[in-house]
mmCIF file of C-alpha atoms in Angstrom:
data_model
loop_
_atom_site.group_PDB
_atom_site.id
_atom_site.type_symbol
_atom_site.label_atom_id
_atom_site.label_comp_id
_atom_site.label_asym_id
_atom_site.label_seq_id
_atom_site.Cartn_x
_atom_site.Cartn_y
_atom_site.Cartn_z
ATOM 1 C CA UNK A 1 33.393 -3.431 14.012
ATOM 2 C CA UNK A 2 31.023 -5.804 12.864
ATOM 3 C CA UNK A 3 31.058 -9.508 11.493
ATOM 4 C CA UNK A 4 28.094 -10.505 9.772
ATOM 5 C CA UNK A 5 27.777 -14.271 8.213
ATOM 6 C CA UNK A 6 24.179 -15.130 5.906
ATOM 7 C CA UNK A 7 23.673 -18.255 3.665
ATOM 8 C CA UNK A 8 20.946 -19.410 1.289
ATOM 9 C CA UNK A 9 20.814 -22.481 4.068
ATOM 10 C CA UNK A 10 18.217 -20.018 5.611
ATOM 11 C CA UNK A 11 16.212 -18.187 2.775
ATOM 12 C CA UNK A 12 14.243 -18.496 -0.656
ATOM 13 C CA UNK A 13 15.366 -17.123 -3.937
ATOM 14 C CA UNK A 14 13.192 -16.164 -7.561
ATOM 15 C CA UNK A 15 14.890 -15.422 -10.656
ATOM 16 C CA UNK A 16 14.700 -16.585 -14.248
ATOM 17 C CA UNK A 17 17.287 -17.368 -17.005
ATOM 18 C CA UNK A 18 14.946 -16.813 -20.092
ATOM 19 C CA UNK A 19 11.821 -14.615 -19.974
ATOM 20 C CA UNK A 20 9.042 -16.468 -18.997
ATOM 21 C CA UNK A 21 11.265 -19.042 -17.365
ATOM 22 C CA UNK A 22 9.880 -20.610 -13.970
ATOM 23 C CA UNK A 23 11.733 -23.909 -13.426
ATOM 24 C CA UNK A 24 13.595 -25.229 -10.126
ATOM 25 C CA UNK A 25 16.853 -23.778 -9.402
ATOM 26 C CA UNK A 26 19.615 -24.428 -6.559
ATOM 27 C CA UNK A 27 21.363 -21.373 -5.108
ATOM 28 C CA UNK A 28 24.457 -21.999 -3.031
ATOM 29 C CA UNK A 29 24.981 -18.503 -1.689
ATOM 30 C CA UNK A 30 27.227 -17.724 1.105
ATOM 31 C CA UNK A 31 28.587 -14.336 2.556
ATOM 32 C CA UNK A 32 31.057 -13.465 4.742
ATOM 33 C CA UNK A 33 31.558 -9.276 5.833
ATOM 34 C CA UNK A 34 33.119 -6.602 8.018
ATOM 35 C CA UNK A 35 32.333 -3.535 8.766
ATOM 36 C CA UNK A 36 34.186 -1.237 10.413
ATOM 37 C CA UNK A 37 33.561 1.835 12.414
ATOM 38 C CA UNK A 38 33.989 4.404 9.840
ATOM 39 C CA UNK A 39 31.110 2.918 7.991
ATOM 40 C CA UNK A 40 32.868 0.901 5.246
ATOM 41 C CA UNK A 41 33.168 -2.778 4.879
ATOM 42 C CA UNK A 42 34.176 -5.088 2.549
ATOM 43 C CA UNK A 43 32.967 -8.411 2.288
ATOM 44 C CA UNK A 44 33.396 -11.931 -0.111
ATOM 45 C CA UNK A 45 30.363 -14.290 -1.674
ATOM 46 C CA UNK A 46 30.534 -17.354 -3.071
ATOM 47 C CA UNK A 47 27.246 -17.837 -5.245
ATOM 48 C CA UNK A 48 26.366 -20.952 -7.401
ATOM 49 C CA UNK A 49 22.768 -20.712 -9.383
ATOM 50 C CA UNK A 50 22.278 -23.316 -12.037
ATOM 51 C CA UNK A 51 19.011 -24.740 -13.801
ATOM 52 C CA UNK A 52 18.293 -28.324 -12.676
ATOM 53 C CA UNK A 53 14.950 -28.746 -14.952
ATOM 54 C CA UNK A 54 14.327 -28.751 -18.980
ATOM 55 C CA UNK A 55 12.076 -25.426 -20.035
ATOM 56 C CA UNK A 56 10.263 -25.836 -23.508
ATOM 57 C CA UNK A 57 13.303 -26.759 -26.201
ATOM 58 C CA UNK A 58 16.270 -25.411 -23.721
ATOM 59 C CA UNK A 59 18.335 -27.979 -21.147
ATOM 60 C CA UNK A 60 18.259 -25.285 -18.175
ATOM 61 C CA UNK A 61 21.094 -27.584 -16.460
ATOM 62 C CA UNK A 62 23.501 -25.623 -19.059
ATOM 63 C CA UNK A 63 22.255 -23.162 -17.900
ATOM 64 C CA UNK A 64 23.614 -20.497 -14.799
ATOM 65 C CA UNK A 65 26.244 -18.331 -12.981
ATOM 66 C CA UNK A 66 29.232 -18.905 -10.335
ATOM 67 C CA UNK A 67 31.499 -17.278 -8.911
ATOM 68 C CA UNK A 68 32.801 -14.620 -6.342
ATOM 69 C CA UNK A 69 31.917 -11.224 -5.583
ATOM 70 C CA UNK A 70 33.731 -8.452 -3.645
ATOM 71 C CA UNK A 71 30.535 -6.578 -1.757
ATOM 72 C CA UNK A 72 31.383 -2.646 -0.386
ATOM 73 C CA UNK A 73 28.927 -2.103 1.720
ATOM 74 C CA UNK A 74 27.684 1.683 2.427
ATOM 75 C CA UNK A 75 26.517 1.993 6.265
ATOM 76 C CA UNK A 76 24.389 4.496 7.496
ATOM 77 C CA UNK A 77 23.878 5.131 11.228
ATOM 78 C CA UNK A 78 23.428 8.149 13.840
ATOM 79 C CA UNK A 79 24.913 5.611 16.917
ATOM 80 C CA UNK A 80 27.689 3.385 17.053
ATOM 81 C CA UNK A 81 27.069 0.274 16.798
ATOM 82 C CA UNK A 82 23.237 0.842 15.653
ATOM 83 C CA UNK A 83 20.628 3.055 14.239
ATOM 84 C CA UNK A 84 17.847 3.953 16.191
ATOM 85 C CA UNK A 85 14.751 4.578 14.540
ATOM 86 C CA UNK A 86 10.975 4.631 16.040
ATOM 87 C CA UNK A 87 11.339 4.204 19.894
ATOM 88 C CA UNK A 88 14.928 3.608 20.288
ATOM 89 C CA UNK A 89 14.459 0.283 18.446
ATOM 90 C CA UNK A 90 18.069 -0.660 17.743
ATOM 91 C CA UNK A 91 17.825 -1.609 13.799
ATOM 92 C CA UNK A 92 20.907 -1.020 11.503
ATOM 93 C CA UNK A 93 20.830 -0.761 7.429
ATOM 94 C CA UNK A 94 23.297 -1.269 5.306
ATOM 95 C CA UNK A 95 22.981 -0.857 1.330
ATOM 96 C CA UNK A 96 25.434 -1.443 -1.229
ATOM 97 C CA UNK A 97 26.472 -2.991 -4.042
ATOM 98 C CA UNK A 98 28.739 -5.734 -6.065
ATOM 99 C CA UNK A 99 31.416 -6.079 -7.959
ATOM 100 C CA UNK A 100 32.653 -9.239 -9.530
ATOM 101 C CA UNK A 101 35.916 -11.244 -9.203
ATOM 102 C CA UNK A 102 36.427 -14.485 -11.254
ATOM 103 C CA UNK A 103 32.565 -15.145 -12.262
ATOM 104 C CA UNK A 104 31.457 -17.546 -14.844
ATOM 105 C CA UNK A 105 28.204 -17.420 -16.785
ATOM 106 C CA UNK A 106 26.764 -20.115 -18.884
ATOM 107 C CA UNK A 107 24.251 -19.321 -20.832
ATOM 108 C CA UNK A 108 23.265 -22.597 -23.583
ATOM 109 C CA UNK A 109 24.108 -25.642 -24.738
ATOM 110 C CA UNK A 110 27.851 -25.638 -23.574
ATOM 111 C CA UNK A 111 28.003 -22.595 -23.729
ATOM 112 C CA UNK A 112 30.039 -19.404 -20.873
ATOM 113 C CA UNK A 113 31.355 -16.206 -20.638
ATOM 114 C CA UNK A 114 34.196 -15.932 -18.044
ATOM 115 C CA UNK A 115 33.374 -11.924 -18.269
ATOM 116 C CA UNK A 116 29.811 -11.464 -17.429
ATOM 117 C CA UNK A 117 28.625 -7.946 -16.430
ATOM 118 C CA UNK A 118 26.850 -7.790 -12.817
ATOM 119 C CA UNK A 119 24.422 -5.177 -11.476
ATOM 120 C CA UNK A 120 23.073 -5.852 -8.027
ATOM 121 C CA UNK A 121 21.434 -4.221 -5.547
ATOM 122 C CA UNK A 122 21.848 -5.336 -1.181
ATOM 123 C CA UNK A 123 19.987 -4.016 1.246
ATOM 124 C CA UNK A 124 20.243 -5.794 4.738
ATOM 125 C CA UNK A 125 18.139 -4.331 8.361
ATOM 126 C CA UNK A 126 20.131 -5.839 11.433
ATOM 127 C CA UNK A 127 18.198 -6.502 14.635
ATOM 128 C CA UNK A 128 20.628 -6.158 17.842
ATOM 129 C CA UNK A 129 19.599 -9.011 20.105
ATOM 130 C CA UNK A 130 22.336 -8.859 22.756
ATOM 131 C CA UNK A 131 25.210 -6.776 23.617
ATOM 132 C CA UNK A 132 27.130 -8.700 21.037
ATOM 133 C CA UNK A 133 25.246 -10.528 18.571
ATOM 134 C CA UNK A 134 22.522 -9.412 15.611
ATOM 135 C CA UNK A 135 20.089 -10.958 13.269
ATOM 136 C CA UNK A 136 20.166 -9.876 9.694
ATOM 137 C CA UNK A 137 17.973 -9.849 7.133
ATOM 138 C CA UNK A 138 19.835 -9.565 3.604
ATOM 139 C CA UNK A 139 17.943 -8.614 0.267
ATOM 140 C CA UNK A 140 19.940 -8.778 -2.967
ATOM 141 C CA UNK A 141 19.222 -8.526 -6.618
ATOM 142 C CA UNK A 142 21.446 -9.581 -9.064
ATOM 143 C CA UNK A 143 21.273 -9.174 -12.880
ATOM 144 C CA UNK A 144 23.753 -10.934 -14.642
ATOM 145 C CA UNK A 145 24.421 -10.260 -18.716
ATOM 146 C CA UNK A 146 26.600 -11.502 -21.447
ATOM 147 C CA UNK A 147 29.956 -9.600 -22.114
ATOM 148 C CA UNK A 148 28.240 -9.180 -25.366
ATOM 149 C CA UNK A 149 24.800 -7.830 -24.076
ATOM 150 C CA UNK A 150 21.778 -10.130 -24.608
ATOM 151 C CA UNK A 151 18.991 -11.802 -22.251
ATOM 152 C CA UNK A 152 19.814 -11.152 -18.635
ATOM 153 C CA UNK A 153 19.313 -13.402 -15.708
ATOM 154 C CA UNK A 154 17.554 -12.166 -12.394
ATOM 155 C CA UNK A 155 17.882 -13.769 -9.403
ATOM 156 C CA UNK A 156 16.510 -11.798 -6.153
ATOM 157 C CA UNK A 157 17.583 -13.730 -2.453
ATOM 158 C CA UNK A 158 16.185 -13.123 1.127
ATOM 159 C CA UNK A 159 18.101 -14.817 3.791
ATOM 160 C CA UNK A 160 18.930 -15.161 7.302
ATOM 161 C CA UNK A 161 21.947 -14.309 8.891
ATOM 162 C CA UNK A 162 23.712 -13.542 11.844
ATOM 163 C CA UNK A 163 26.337 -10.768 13.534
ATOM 164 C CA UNK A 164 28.810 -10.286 15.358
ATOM 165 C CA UNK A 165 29.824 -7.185 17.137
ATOM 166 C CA UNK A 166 32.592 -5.999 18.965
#
């Protein structure tokens, strides 16, 4: 089994609300996963991206997405608890995707969806430093849309985490 534990703490994110769109943003993104031996895991994000800057006529601080996400992870390895690739190097990767639970979109002046659709894409390459432990490096892409369909938002992370294994 593994433990893994990443955070935007350690990271950079890019992403855009309206096309064209390249103000400052916070991202509070945390993520907490297992992964057990049979290659399946399950694992729970917390995620807060708002606008904090004004971009031509639109207030971006109205602007953004929060929530929680249920991640299934999809593991692929030849050798428990790590695949090997050139030389024996002991690198794992893990790809998945997202599905949402209780997220919240706003998306103008006041106003949300509570039922925004979600598409994202996670692909994370774990370094095995001891017996024990691991550094991983997570990738994900989001897109977020209305319930309704209209402008998506992208937001893309890279961040730092560690894991556990045992």
């Amino acid at each position: 089994k593994r433990v893994r534990f990443d955070s935007s703490l350690v990271g950079n994110h890019e992403g855009n609300f309206i096309h064209g769109d390249e103000t400052e943003k916070s991202l509070t993104l945390q993520t907490l996963s297992m992964i057990f031996k049979n290659n399946f895991g399950v694992g729970l994000s917390t995620i807060n991206w708002a606008g904090t800057t004004t971009f031509a006529s639109y207030d971006l601080k109205n602007y953004g997405v929060n929530g929680n996400m249920l991640d299934f992870y999809y593991m692929f390895e030849e050798k428990n608890p790590n695949t090997y690739w050139i030389n024996q190097m002991p690198l794992s990767l893990t790809l998945g995707t997202s599905y949402p639970l209780g997220l919240e979109m706003k998306w103008g002046m006041g106003y949300k969806d509570d039922e925004p659709s979600l598409f994202s894409q996670l692909i994370i390459i774990g370094v095995k430093v001891t017996d024990d432990f691991e550094l991983i490096l997570n990738r994900s892409f989001y897109m977020f849309t209305k319930s309704y369909g209209g402008s998506p938002f992208y937001l893309t992370t890279y961040t730092l985490g560690i894991g556990y294994l045992f």
